[in-house]
XYZ file of C-alpha atoms in Angstrom:
223
model
C 71.081 -156.238 -27.913
C 70.560 -152.528 -27.202
C 66.996 -151.273 -26.868
C 66.276 -148.060 -28.763
C 65.590 -144.856 -26.786
C 62.031 -144.777 -28.146
C 61.367 -148.308 -26.916
C 62.868 -147.510 -23.532
C 60.642 -144.432 -23.221
C 57.536 -146.460 -24.081
C 58.456 -149.080 -21.483
C 59.101 -146.394 -18.864
C 55.655 -144.906 -19.577
C 53.837 -148.168 -18.779
C 51.702 -148.114 -15.644
C 51.540 -151.716 -14.525
C 50.186 -153.184 -11.306
C 53.141 -155.427 -10.574
C 51.156 -157.657 -8.218
C 48.815 -158.576 -11.123
C 49.548 -161.130 -13.848
C 50.997 -159.605 -17.009
C 50.270 -160.624 -20.596
C 52.673 -159.292 -23.235
C 51.261 -159.916 -26.680
C 52.584 -159.537 -30.217
C 50.336 -157.934 -32.852
C 50.968 -159.105 -36.445
C 49.642 -162.629 -37.054
C 48.668 -162.894 -33.381
C 45.815 -160.393 -33.011
C 45.636 -158.974 -36.560
C 45.883 -160.529 -40.021
C 49.126 -159.024 -41.302
C 49.750 -161.623 -43.998
C 46.193 -161.465 -45.333
C 46.576 -157.725 -45.866
C 50.103 -158.015 -47.264
C 49.092 -160.702 -49.757
C 46.213 -158.505 -50.950
C 48.698 -155.663 -51.414
C 51.090 -157.893 -53.356
C 48.256 -159.082 -55.586
C 47.444 -155.469 -56.428
C 51.075 -155.060 -57.501
C 51.260 -158.249 -59.611
C 53.163 -160.250 -57.005
C 52.369 -163.163 -54.723
C 53.725 -164.785 -51.566
C 55.008 -168.334 -51.905
C 54.840 -169.963 -48.433
C 57.893 -172.089 -49.167
C 59.535 -171.106 -45.872
C 58.890 -168.866 -42.884
C 60.787 -165.931 -44.437
C 59.383 -163.199 -46.676
C 62.677 -162.455 -48.412
C 62.981 -164.719 -51.442
C 59.364 -165.857 -51.259
C 57.670 -162.791 -52.769
C 57.508 -163.479 -56.489
C 56.341 -161.735 -59.647
C 53.264 -163.215 -61.262
C 54.655 -162.536 -64.722
C 57.648 -164.876 -64.484
C 57.469 -166.530 -61.050
C 60.852 -165.107 -60.047
C 61.562 -163.695 -56.565
C 61.650 -159.925 -56.402
C 64.847 -158.304 -55.141
C 65.448 -157.452 -51.497
C 65.308 -153.767 -52.428
C 61.957 -154.164 -54.181
C 60.572 -156.138 -51.235
C 61.696 -153.398 -48.837
C 59.964 -150.809 -51.028
C 56.725 -152.795 -51.070
C 56.962 -153.327 -47.324
C 57.371 -149.615 -46.560
C 54.559 -148.620 -48.903
C 52.300 -151.333 -47.516
C 52.868 -150.340 -43.884
C 52.198 -146.693 -44.670
C 48.974 -147.510 -46.504
C 47.472 -150.371 -44.492
C 48.755 -150.540 -40.897
C 45.640 -148.783 -39.558
C 43.309 -151.172 -41.424
C 44.274 -154.747 -40.494
C 41.499 -157.225 -39.664
C 41.237 -158.966 -36.314
C 42.190 -162.593 -35.894
C 39.123 -164.465 -34.669
C 38.428 -164.072 -30.927
C 41.588 -162.048 -30.223
C 39.802 -158.955 -28.916
C 37.257 -160.901 -26.861
C 39.924 -163.119 -25.341
C 42.196 -160.250 -24.336
C 39.257 -158.261 -22.975
C 38.297 -161.128 -20.672
C 41.904 -161.722 -19.615
C 42.421 -157.995 -18.975
C 39.880 -158.240 -16.150
C 42.481 -160.136 -14.123
C 45.770 -159.210 -15.823
C 47.580 -156.233 -17.307
C 47.979 -156.431 -21.096
C 50.789 -154.851 -23.132
C 51.215 -155.105 -26.901
C 54.890 -155.608 -27.849
C 55.262 -155.229 -31.598
C 58.198 -155.163 -34.003
C 57.318 -152.233 -36.246
C 59.020 -149.031 -37.409
C 58.295 -146.280 -34.894
C 56.796 -144.162 -37.696
C 53.704 -146.386 -37.719
C 53.016 -146.318 -33.966
C 49.956 -144.069 -34.333
C 48.499 -146.206 -37.134
C 48.987 -149.354 -35.058
C 47.295 -147.694 -32.103
C 44.320 -146.583 -34.213
C 43.938 -150.060 -35.670
C 44.007 -151.845 -32.321
C 41.662 -149.377 -30.657
C 39.179 -149.711 -33.511
C 39.254 -153.494 -33.006
C 38.582 -153.213 -29.281
C 42.182 -153.649 -28.096
C 43.098 -150.309 -26.463
C 46.144 -151.622 -24.619
C 49.492 -149.816 -24.262
C 51.880 -150.437 -27.139
C 55.646 -150.851 -27.062
C 57.400 -150.785 -30.434
C 60.514 -152.965 -30.534
C 63.324 -153.838 -32.957
C 64.910 -157.283 -33.171
C 64.570 -160.164 -30.683
C 62.182 -159.365 -27.836
C 64.056 -160.841 -24.888
C 65.780 -157.564 -23.868
C 62.549 -155.537 -24.049
C 60.744 -158.222 -22.044
C 63.443 -158.043 -19.370
C 62.714 -154.361 -18.862
C 58.927 -154.670 -19.089
C 58.808 -157.473 -16.508
C 61.582 -156.277 -14.182
C 59.200 -155.458 -11.311
C 56.599 -158.169 -11.951
C 55.582 -160.175 -8.876
C 52.956 -162.364 -10.573
C 52.786 -164.729 -13.549
C 53.975 -163.318 -16.892
C 52.771 -164.651 -20.233
C 54.373 -163.793 -23.583
C 52.582 -164.502 -26.895
C 54.291 -164.286 -30.294
C 54.386 -166.012 -33.672
C 58.001 -165.394 -34.708
C 60.375 -168.222 -33.725
C 63.307 -165.876 -33.029
C 61.214 -163.827 -30.603
C 59.840 -166.936 -28.915
C 63.344 -168.401 -28.510
C 64.731 -165.055 -27.318
C 62.218 -164.809 -24.477
C 62.498 -168.505 -23.561
C 66.274 -168.159 -23.263
C 66.319 -164.752 -21.563
C 63.424 -165.262 -19.142
C 62.835 -168.988 -18.537
C 60.322 -168.166 -15.790
C 57.970 -166.525 -18.327
C 55.182 -168.648 -19.807
C 55.700 -168.421 -23.574
C 52.898 -169.143 -26.038
C 53.998 -169.746 -29.627
C 50.911 -168.639 -31.549
C 50.863 -169.611 -35.235
C 47.425 -169.424 -36.806
C 48.497 -169.836 -40.452
C 49.278 -173.513 -41.181
C 51.155 -172.611 -44.367
C 53.929 -171.177 -42.206
C 53.578 -173.070 -38.943
C 54.543 -176.274 -40.793
C 58.034 -174.837 -41.253
C 58.642 -174.263 -37.537
C 59.801 -176.995 -35.220
C 58.624 -177.085 -31.614
C 60.728 -174.637 -29.585
C 62.140 -175.860 -26.298
C 60.828 -174.068 -23.246
C 57.430 -172.919 -24.515
C 54.296 -173.337 -22.419
C 51.944 -173.818 -25.385
C 51.925 -173.893 -29.164
C 48.535 -172.834 -30.460
C 46.741 -171.796 -33.632
C 43.641 -170.203 -32.077
C 42.585 -167.808 -29.347
C 40.067 -170.053 -27.592
C 42.774 -172.555 -26.676
C 45.267 -169.783 -25.911
C 42.929 -167.859 -23.606
C 41.922 -171.019 -21.702
C 45.578 -171.956 -21.234
C 46.500 -168.493 -19.955
C 43.552 -168.411 -17.569
C 44.663 -171.744 -16.089
C 48.255 -170.523 -15.735
C 47.141 -167.382 -13.935
C 44.824 -169.297 -11.613
C 47.338 -172.008 -10.746
C 50.307 -169.684 -10.220
C 48.137 -167.197 -8.375
C 47.236 -169.867 -5.853
C 50.898 -170.762 -5.418
C 52.032 -167.226 -4.611
């Protein structure tokens, strides 16, 4: 899959110490509560999210009749929601503290699937939450972007994401990367089978940070 010019420019602008461990972390549902904010938005617009599967399409329903809204209406809500709320998401418990401690021994990059138009809002939100790390905005599966980000890495690389397609993409593209499948919402994690090749499946940052610290220590001793 082709990486957009904007994504390539953001990757090229990264200043990474390639001898240090690298943590590449997703944003929505990994360090911020995207679904909590989106469900509040839907409630304000007389809709609700039915966690019947991992997908949003087909699961956003009108309160008046319980019927799914159309793909076009969902896209409209999604655009309006991102424009209004991207700078205001709440932190997932212990995300900022965990990344701050890990950043003392590793570089941290936030790799997020988001329209480029909301880059500045995402940056403001993360900085306000104590996560002032460089951001790369991606489209589609994250394996290709990870290939470019990690091309010069000479130390352990850890990738953290909630979306199964992104997790599988990185596992398949870069089997040497330690992949953490982070799913903190049990309503949706129950729909996702264990993905082959991951290093950890977790629903909290305490476990995730401890696991990453052990990976960095063990691999660091081996190199």
